[in-house]
């Protein structure tokens, strides 16, 4: 029996990780792994080969290596069922990992090198908003960002 088959069969013993047809739900496995679900961790610890792959021993304690586990079950050849395999894989990726897997969020601004001149008075509501570019309108930006009063 291959390691893949052994892991899939072990995960399928938990009724929370399979659908009505008995197929493994990768999204459910990933979700429980992220939450460090005790039942999942106990299940993985129950098999010595799986335990040695996904756990590190530190001073006599076994520590779940969540990143190794998630990376392994996210491989394209882990499951043959392509729908299950790619169910939560649609979206942006960096270095082959989705943003959810990486646990990172990136804020991207449309106008990175510009400043919008605006105000909150009734007169300023009527005028058109002006974008000043850092490179093209450096003097205007400096004037806008100057301190309004001396301390």
Coordinates of N, CA, C and O in Angstrom, one line a residue:
X1 N 0.9 -1.2 0.0 CA 0.0 0.0 0.0 C 0.9 1.2 0.0 O 1.8 1.3 0.8
X2 N 0.6 2.2 -0.9 CA 1.4 3.4 -1.0 C 1.0 4.3 0.2 O 0.0 4.2 0.8
X3 N 1.9 5.3 0.4 CA 1.7 6.2 1.5 C 0.5 7.0 1.3 O -0.3 7.3 2.2
X4 N 0.3 7.5 0.0 CA -0.9 8.2 -0.4 C -2.2 7.5 0.0 O -3.1 8.0 0.6
X5 N -2.3 6.2 -0.4 CA -3.5 5.4 -0.1 C -3.7 5.2 1.3 O -4.8 5.3 1.8
X6 N -2.6 5.0 2.1 CA -2.7 4.8 3.5 C -3.2 6.1 4.2 O -4.1 6.0 5.0
X7 N -2.7 7.2 3.8 CA -3.2 8.5 4.4 C -4.7 8.7 4.0 O -5.5 9.1 4.9
X8 N -5.0 8.5 2.8 CA -6.4 8.7 2.4 C -7.4 7.8 3.1 O -8.4 8.2 3.6
X9 N -7.0 6.5 3.2 CA -7.8 5.6 3.9 C -8.0 6.0 5.4 O -9.1 5.8 6.0
X10 N -6.9 6.4 6.0 CA -6.9 6.8 7.4 C -7.8 8.1 7.6 O -8.7 8.1 8.5
X11 N -7.7 9.0 6.7 CA -8.5 10.2 6.8 C -10.0 9.9 6.6 O -10.9 10.5 7.2
X12 N -10.3 8.9 5.7 CA -11.7 8.6 5.4 C -12.4 7.9 6.6 O -13.6 7.8 6.6
X13 N -11.6 7.5 7.6 CA -12.2 6.9 8.8 C -13.0 7.9 9.7 O -13.8 7.6 10.5
X14 N -12.7 9.2 9.5 CA -13.3 10.3 10.2 C -14.5 10.7 9.3 O -14.3 11.3 8.3
X15 N -15.7 10.5 9.8 CA -16.9 10.8 9.0 C -17.1 12.3 8.7 O -17.8 12.7 7.8
X16 N -16.4 13.2 9.5 CA -16.5 14.6 9.2 C -15.6 15.0 8.0 O -15.7 16.2 7.5
X17 N -14.8 14.1 7.5 CA -13.9 14.5 6.4 C -14.3 13.9 5.1 O -13.6 14.0 4.1
X18 N -15.5 13.2 5.0 CA -15.9 12.6 3.8 C -17.3 13.1 3.5 O -18.1 13.5 4.3
X19 N -17.7 13.0 2.2 CA -19.0 13.4 1.7 C -20.0 12.2 1.8 O -19.6 11.1 2.3
X20 N -21.2 12.3 1.3 CA -22.2 11.3 1.4 C -21.8 10.0 0.6 O -22.2 8.9 0.9
X21 N -20.9 10.2 -0.4 CA -20.5 9.1 -1.2 C -19.2 8.4 -0.6 O -18.7 7.5 -1.2
X22 N -18.7 8.9 0.5 CA -17.5 8.4 1.1 C -16.2 8.9 0.5 O -15.1 8.4 0.8
X23 N -16.3 10.0 -0.3 CA -15.1 10.6 -0.9 C -14.5 11.6 0.0 O -15.3 12.4 0.7
X24 N -13.2 11.7 0.1 CA -12.5 12.6 1.0 C -12.7 14.0 0.5 O -12.6 14.4 -0.6
X25 N -13.0 14.9 1.5 CA -13.2 16.3 1.2 C -11.9 17.1 1.7 O -11.7 17.3 2.9
X26 N -11.1 17.4 0.7 CA -9.9 18.1 1.0 C -10.1 19.4 1.7 O -9.3 19.7 2.6
X27 N -11.1 20.1 1.3 CA -11.4 21.4 2.0 C -11.6 21.2 3.5 O -11.2 22.0 4.3
X28 N -12.3 20.1 3.8 CA -12.6 19.9 5.3 C -11.3 19.5 6.0 O -11.1 19.9 7.1
X29 N -10.5 18.7 5.3 CA -9.2 18.3 5.9 C -8.3 19.5 6.1 O -7.8 19.7 7.2
X30 N -8.2 20.4 5.1 CA -7.4 21.6 5.3 C -8.0 22.5 6.4 O -7.2 23.0 7.2
X31 N -9.3 22.7 6.4 CA -9.9 23.5 7.4 C -9.6 23.0 8.9 O -9.2 23.8 9.7
X32 N -9.7 21.7 9.0 CA -9.4 21.1 10.4 C -8.0 21.2 10.7 O -7.6 21.3 11.9
X33 N -7.1 21.1 9.7 CA -5.7 21.2 9.9 C -5.3 22.6 10.4 O -4.6 22.8 11.3
X34 N -5.9 23.6 9.7 CA -5.6 25.0 10.1 C -6.1 25.3 11.5 O -5.5 26.1 12.2
X35 N -7.2 24.6 11.9 CA -7.7 24.8 13.2 C -7.1 23.9 14.3 O -7.4 24.0 15.5
X36 N -6.1 23.1 13.8 CA -5.4 22.2 14.7 C -6.4 21.3 15.5 O -6.3 21.1 16.7
X37 N -7.4 20.8 14.7 CA -8.4 19.9 15.2 C -7.9 18.7 16.0 O -7.1 18.0 15.4
X38 N -8.3 18.5 17.2 CA -7.7 17.4 18.0 C -8.0 16.1 17.4 O -7.1 15.2 17.5
X39 N -9.2 15.9 16.9 CA -9.5 14.6 16.3 C -8.6 14.3 15.1 O -8.2 13.1 14.9
X40 N -8.3 15.3 14.3 CA -7.5 15.1 13.1 C -6.0 14.8 13.6 O -5.4 13.8 13.1
X41 N -5.5 15.5 14.5 CA -4.2 15.3 15.0 C -4.1 13.9 15.6 O -3.1 13.2 15.4
X42 N -5.1 13.5 16.4 CA -5.0 12.1 17.0 C -5.1 11.1 16.0 O -4.4 10.0 16.1
X43 N -5.8 11.3 14.9 CA -5.9 10.3 13.8 C -4.6 10.2 13.1 O -4.1 9.1 12.8
X44 N -3.9 11.3 12.9 CA -2.6 11.3 12.2 C -1.6 10.6 13.1 O -0.6 10.0 12.6
X45 N -1.7 10.8 14.4 CA -0.7 10.2 15.3 C -0.9 8.7 15.4 O 0.0 8.0 15.9
X46 N -2.0 8.2 15.1 CA -2.3 6.8 15.3 C -1.5 5.9 14.4 O -1.4 4.7 14.7
X47 N -1.0 6.4 13.3 CA -0.2 5.5 12.4 C 1.3 6.0 12.4 O 1.6 7.1 12.2
X48 N 2.2 5.0 12.7 CA 3.6 5.4 12.9 C 4.2 6.0 11.7 O 5.0 7.0 11.8
X49 N 3.9 5.5 10.5 CA 4.5 6.1 9.2 C 4.0 7.5 9.0 O 4.8 8.4 8.6
X50 N 2.7 7.7 9.2 CA 2.1 9.1 9.0 C 2.6 10.0 10.0 O 3.0 11.2 9.8
X51 N 2.8 9.5 11.2 CA 3.3 10.3 12.4 C 4.7 10.8 12.1 O 5.0 12.0 12.3
X52 N 5.5 9.9 11.5 CA 6.9 10.3 11.3 C 7.0 11.3 10.1 O 8.0 12.1 10.1
X53 N 6.0 11.3 9.2 CA 6.1 12.3 8.1 C 5.6 13.7 8.5 O 6.2 14.7 8.0
X54 N 4.5 13.7 9.3 CA 3.9 15.0 9.6 C 4.1 15.6 11.0 O 3.5 16.6 11.3
X55 N 4.9 14.9 11.8 CA 5.2 15.4 13.1 C 6.7 15.4 13.4 O 7.4 14.6 12.9
X56 N 7.1 16.4 14.2 CA 8.5 16.5 14.6 C 8.6 16.3 16.0 O 7.8 16.7 16.8
X57 N 9.6 15.5 16.4 CA 9.8 15.2 17.9 C 10.8 16.3 18.4 O 11.9 16.5 17.9
X58 N 10.3 17.0 19.4 CA 11.1 18.0 20.1 C 11.0 17.7 21.6 O 10.0 17.8 22.3
X59 N 12.2 17.3 22.2 CA 12.3 17.0 23.6 C 11.3 16.0 24.0 O 10.6 16.2 25.1
X60 N 11.0 15.0 23.3 CA 10.1 13.9 23.7 C 8.6 14.2 23.4 O 7.7 13.4 23.6
X61 N 8.3 15.4 22.8 CA 7.0 15.8 22.5 C 6.8 15.8 20.9 O 7.7 16.2 20.2
X62 N 5.7 15.3 20.5 CA 5.4 15.3 19.0 C 4.6 16.5 18.6 O 3.6 16.8 19.2
X63 N 5.2 17.3 17.7 CA 4.6 18.6 17.3 C 4.1 18.5 15.8 O 4.9 18.1 15.0
X64 N 2.9 18.8 15.6 CA 2.3 18.7 14.3 C 2.9 19.7 13.4 O 2.8 20.9 13.7
X65 N 3.4 19.3 12.2 CA 4.0 20.2 11.2 C 2.9 20.5 10.2 O 2.8 19.8 9.2
X66 N 2.1 21.5 10.5 CA 0.9 21.8 9.7 C 1.3 22.2 8.3 O 0.6 21.8 7.3
X67 N 2.4 22.9 8.1 CA 2.8 23.3 6.7 C 3.2 22.1 5.8 O 2.8 22.0 4.7
X68 N 3.9 21.1 6.4 CA 4.3 19.9 5.7 C 3.0 19.2 5.3 O 2.8 18.7 4.2
X69 N 2.1 19.1 6.2 CA 0.8 18.3 6.0 C 0.0 19.0 4.9 O -0.4 18.4 3.9
X70 N -0.2 20.3 5.0 CA -1.0 21.0 4.0 C -0.4 21.0 2.7 O -1.1 20.9 1.6
X71 N 0.9 21.1 2.6 CA 1.6 21.1 1.3 C 1.4 19.7 0.7 O 1.2 19.6 -0.5
X72 N 1.5 18.7 1.5 CA 1.4 17.3 1.0 C 0.0 17.0 0.4 O -0.1 16.5 -0.7
X73 N -1.0 17.4 1.2 CA -2.4 17.1 0.7 C -2.8 18.0 -0.4 O -3.8 17.8 -1.1
X74 N -2.1 19.1 -0.6 CA -2.4 20.1 -1.7 C -1.8 19.7 -3.0 O -2.0 20.4 -4.0
X75 N -0.9 18.7 -3.0 CA -0.3 18.3 -4.3 C -1.3 17.8 -5.3 O -2.3 17.2 -4.9
X76 N -1.0 18.1 -6.5 CA -1.9 17.7 -7.6 C -2.1 16.2 -7.7 O -3.2 15.8 -8.2
X77 N -1.2 15.4 -7.3 CA -1.4 14.0 -7.5 C -1.9 13.3 -6.2 O -1.9 12.1 -6.1
X78 N -2.3 14.1 -5.2 CA -2.7 13.5 -3.9 C -4.0 12.7 -4.2 O -4.2 11.6 -3.7
X79 N -5.0 13.4 -4.8 CA -6.3 12.7 -5.1 C -6.5 12.6 -6.6 O -6.1 13.5 -7.3
X80 N -7.1 11.6 -7.1 CA -7.4 11.5 -8.5 C -8.6 12.2 -8.9 O -8.8 12.6 -10.1
X81 N -9.5 12.5 -8.0 CA -10.8 13.2 -8.3 C -10.5 14.7 -8.4 O -10.2 15.4 -7.5
X82 N -10.4 15.2 -9.7 CA -10.0 16.6 -9.9 C -10.9 17.6 -9.3 O -10.5 18.7 -8.9
X83 N -12.2 17.3 -9.2 CA -13.1 18.3 -8.6 C -12.8 18.5 -7.1 O -12.6 19.6 -6.7
X84 N -12.6 17.4 -6.4 CA -12.2 17.5 -5.0 C -10.8 18.2 -4.9 O -10.6 19.0 -4.0
X85 N -9.9 17.8 -5.8 CA -8.6 18.3 -5.7 C -8.5 19.8 -5.9 O -7.7 20.4 -5.2
X86 N -9.3 20.4 -6.7 CA -9.2 21.8 -7.0 C -10.4 22.6 -6.5 O -10.5 23.7 -6.8
X87 N -11.2 22.0 -5.6 CA -12.4 22.7 -5.1 C -12.1 24.1 -4.5 O -12.7 25.1 -4.8
X88 N -11.0 24.2 -3.7 CA -10.7 25.5 -3.1 C -9.4 26.1 -3.6 O -8.8 26.9 -3.0
X89 N -9.1 25.7 -4.8 CA -7.8 26.2 -5.4 C -7.9 27.3 -6.4 O -7.0 27.6 -7.0
X90 N -9.1 27.8 -6.6 CA -9.3 28.8 -7.6 C -9.0 30.2 -6.9 O -9.4 30.5 -5.8
X91 N -8.1 31.0 -7.6 CA -7.8 32.3 -7.1 C -6.3 32.6 -7.3 O -5.6 31.9 -8.1
X92 N -5.9 33.6 -6.7 CA -4.5 34.1 -6.9 C -3.5 33.2 -6.2 O -3.8 32.7 -5.1
X93 N -2.4 33.0 -6.8 CA -1.3 32.2 -6.2 C 0.0 33.0 -6.2 O 0.2 33.8 -7.1
X94 N 0.9 32.6 -5.3 CA 2.2 33.1 -5.3 C 3.1 31.9 -5.1 O 2.9 31.2 -4.1
X95 N 4.1 31.7 -6.0 CA 5.0 30.5 -5.9 C 4.2 29.2 -5.8 O 4.6 28.3 -5.1
X96 N 3.1 29.1 -6.5 CA 2.3 27.9 -6.6 C 1.4 27.7 -5.4 O 0.7 26.7 -5.3
X97 N 1.4 28.6 -4.4 CA 0.5 28.4 -3.2 C -0.6 29.5 -3.3 O -0.2 30.7 -3.5
X98 N -1.8 29.2 -2.9 CA -2.9 30.2 -2.9 C -2.7 31.1 -1.7 O -2.0 30.7 -0.8
X99 N -3.3 32.2 -1.8 CA -3.1 33.2 -0.7 C -3.6 32.6 0.6 O -3.1 32.9 1.7
X100 N -4.7 31.8 0.6 CA -5.2 31.2 1.8 C -4.1 30.2 2.4 O -3.9 30.2 3.6
X101 N -3.4 29.5 1.6 CA -2.4 28.6 2.1 C -1.2 29.3 2.7 O -0.6 28.9 3.6
X102 N -0.9 30.4 2.1 CA 0.2 31.2 2.5 C -0.1 32.0 3.8 O 0.8 32.4 4.6
X103 N -1.4 32.2 4.1 CA -1.8 33.0 5.3 C -1.4 34.4 5.2 O -1.1 35.1 6.2
X104 N -1.3 35.0 4.0 CA -0.8 36.3 3.8 C -1.9 37.1 3.1 O -2.7 36.6 2.3
X105 N -1.9 38.4 3.3 CA -2.8 39.3 2.6 C -2.0 40.5 2.0 O -1.1 41.0 2.7
X106 N -2.3 40.8 0.8 CA -1.6 41.9 0.2 C -2.6 43.0 -0.2 O -3.6 42.7 -0.8
X107 N -2.3 44.2 0.3 CA -3.1 45.4 -0.1 C -2.5 46.0 -1.3 O -1.3 46.4 -1.3
X108 N -3.2 46.1 -2.4 CA -2.7 46.7 -3.6 C -3.5 48.0 -3.9 O -4.7 47.9 -4.0
X109 N -2.8 49.1 -4.1 CA -3.5 50.3 -4.4 C -3.4 50.6 -5.9 O -2.4 50.4 -6.5
X110 N -4.5 51.1 -6.4 CA -4.5 51.4 -7.9 C -3.5 52.5 -8.2 O -2.9 52.5 -9.3
X111 N -3.4 53.5 -7.4 CA -2.5 54.7 -7.7 C -1.5 54.7 -6.7 O -1.5 55.5 -5.7
X112 N -0.4 53.9 -6.8 CA 0.6 53.8 -5.8 C 1.5 55.1 -5.7 O 2.0 55.4 -4.6
X113 N 1.7 55.8 -6.8 CA 2.6 57.0 -6.8 C 1.8 58.3 -6.9 O 2.3 59.2 -7.5
X114 N 0.6 58.3 -6.5 CA -0.2 59.6 -6.6 C -0.8 60.0 -5.3 O -1.0 59.2 -4.4
X115 N -1.2 61.2 -5.3 CA -1.9 61.8 -4.1 C -3.2 62.4 -4.6 O -3.1 63.2 -5.7
X116 N -4.3 62.2 -4.0 CA -5.6 62.8 -4.4 C -5.8 64.0 -3.6 O -5.8 64.0 -2.3
X117 N -5.9 65.2 -4.2 CA -6.2 66.4 -3.5 C -7.8 66.5 -3.4 O -8.5 66.3 -4.3
X118 N -8.2 66.7 -2.2 CA -9.6 66.8 -1.9 C -9.9 67.5 -0.6 O -9.0 67.9 0.1
X119 N -11.1 67.6 -0.3 CA -11.5 68.3 1.0 C -12.9 67.9 1.4 O -13.5 67.1 0.7
X120 N -13.3 68.5 2.5 CA -14.6 68.1 3.1 C -15.6 69.3 3.2 O -16.6 69.2 3.8
X121 N -15.2 70.4 2.5 CA -16.2 71.6 2.6 C -17.1 71.5 1.4 O -16.9 70.8 0.4
X122 N -18.2 72.3 1.5 CA -19.3 72.3 0.5 C -18.7 72.8 -0.8 O -19.0 72.3 -1.9
X123 N -17.8 73.8 -0.8 CA -17.2 74.4 -2.0 C -16.3 73.3 -2.7 O -16.3 73.3 -3.9
X124 N -15.6 72.6 -1.9 CA -14.7 71.6 -2.5 C -15.4 70.4 -3.0 O -14.9 69.7 -3.9
X125 N -16.7 70.2 -2.6 CA -17.5 69.0 -3.2 C -17.7 69.2 -4.7 O -17.8 68.3 -5.4
X126 N -17.9 70.5 -5.1 CA -18.2 70.8 -6.5 C -17.1 70.7 -7.5 O -17.3 70.5 -8.6
X127 N -15.9 70.9 -7.0 CA -14.7 70.8 -7.9 C -14.3 69.4 -8.2 O -14.6 68.5 -7.5
X128 N -13.6 69.2 -9.3 CA -13.2 67.9 -9.7 C -12.0 67.5 -8.9 O -11.1 68.3 -8.5
X129 N -11.9 66.2 -8.6 CA -10.8 65.7 -7.8 C -9.5 65.7 -8.7 O -9.6 65.4 -9.9
X130 N -8.4 66.0 -8.1 CA -7.2 66.1 -8.8 C -6.2 65.1 -8.3 O -5.9 65.0 -7.1
X131 N -5.6 64.2 -9.2 CA -4.6 63.3 -8.8 C -3.2 64.0 -9.2 O -3.0 64.4 -10.3
X132 N -2.3 64.1 -8.2 CA -1.0 64.5 -8.4 C 0.0 63.3 -8.4 O 0.0 62.5 -7.5
X133 N 0.8 63.2 -9.5 CA 1.7 62.1 -9.6 C 3.0 62.5 -8.9 O 3.5 63.6 -9.1
X134 N 3.6 61.6 -8.1 CA 4.9 61.9 -7.4 C 6.0 62.4 -8.3 O 6.7 63.2 -7.9
X135 N 6.1 61.8 -9.5 CA 7.1 62.1 -10.4 C 6.8 63.4 -11.1 O 7.7 64.3 -11.2
X136 N 5.6 63.6 -11.6 CA 5.3 64.7 -12.5 C 4.9 66.0 -11.7 O 5.1 67.0 -12.2
X137 N 4.4 65.8 -10.5 CA 3.9 67.0 -9.7 C 4.5 67.0 -8.3 O 3.8 67.2 -7.3
X138 N 5.8 66.9 -8.2 CA 6.4 66.8 -6.9 C 6.2 68.0 -6.0 O 5.9 68.0 -4.9
X139 N 6.2 69.2 -6.7 CA 6.0 70.5 -5.9 C 4.6 70.6 -5.3 O 4.5 71.0 -4.2
X140 N 3.6 70.2 -6.1 CA 2.2 70.2 -5.6 C 2.1 69.2 -4.4 O 1.4 69.5 -3.4
X141 N 2.7 68.1 -4.5 CA 2.6 67.1 -3.5 C 3.2 67.6 -2.2 O 2.7 67.5 -1.1
X142 N 4.4 68.2 -2.3 CA 5.1 68.7 -1.2 C 4.3 69.8 -0.5 O 4.2 69.8 0.7
X143 N 3.7 70.6 -1.3 CA 2.8 71.7 -0.7 C 1.6 71.1 0.0 O 1.2 71.5 1.1
X144 N 1.0 70.0 -0.6 CA -0.2 69.4 0.1 C 0.2 68.7 1.4 O -0.6 68.7 2.3
X145 N 1.4 68.1 1.4 CA 1.8 67.4 2.6 C 2.6 68.2 3.6 O 2.9 67.7 4.7
X146 N 2.8 69.5 3.4 CA 3.5 70.3 4.3 C 2.6 70.4 5.6 O 1.4 70.4 5.5
X147 N 3.3 70.6 6.8 CA 2.5 70.8 8.0 C 1.6 72.0 7.9 O 2.0 73.0 7.3
X148 N 0.4 71.9 8.4 CA -0.5 73.1 8.3 C -0.2 74.1 9.4 O -0.6 75.3 9.2
X149 N 0.4 73.7 10.5 CA 0.7 74.7 11.5 C 2.1 74.4 12.1 O 2.4 73.2 12.2
X150 N 2.8 75.3 12.6 CA 4.1 75.1 13.2 C 3.9 74.8 14.7 O 3.0 75.4 15.4
X151 N 4.6 73.8 15.2 CA 4.5 73.4 16.6 C 5.4 74.2 17.4 O 6.5 74.6 17.2

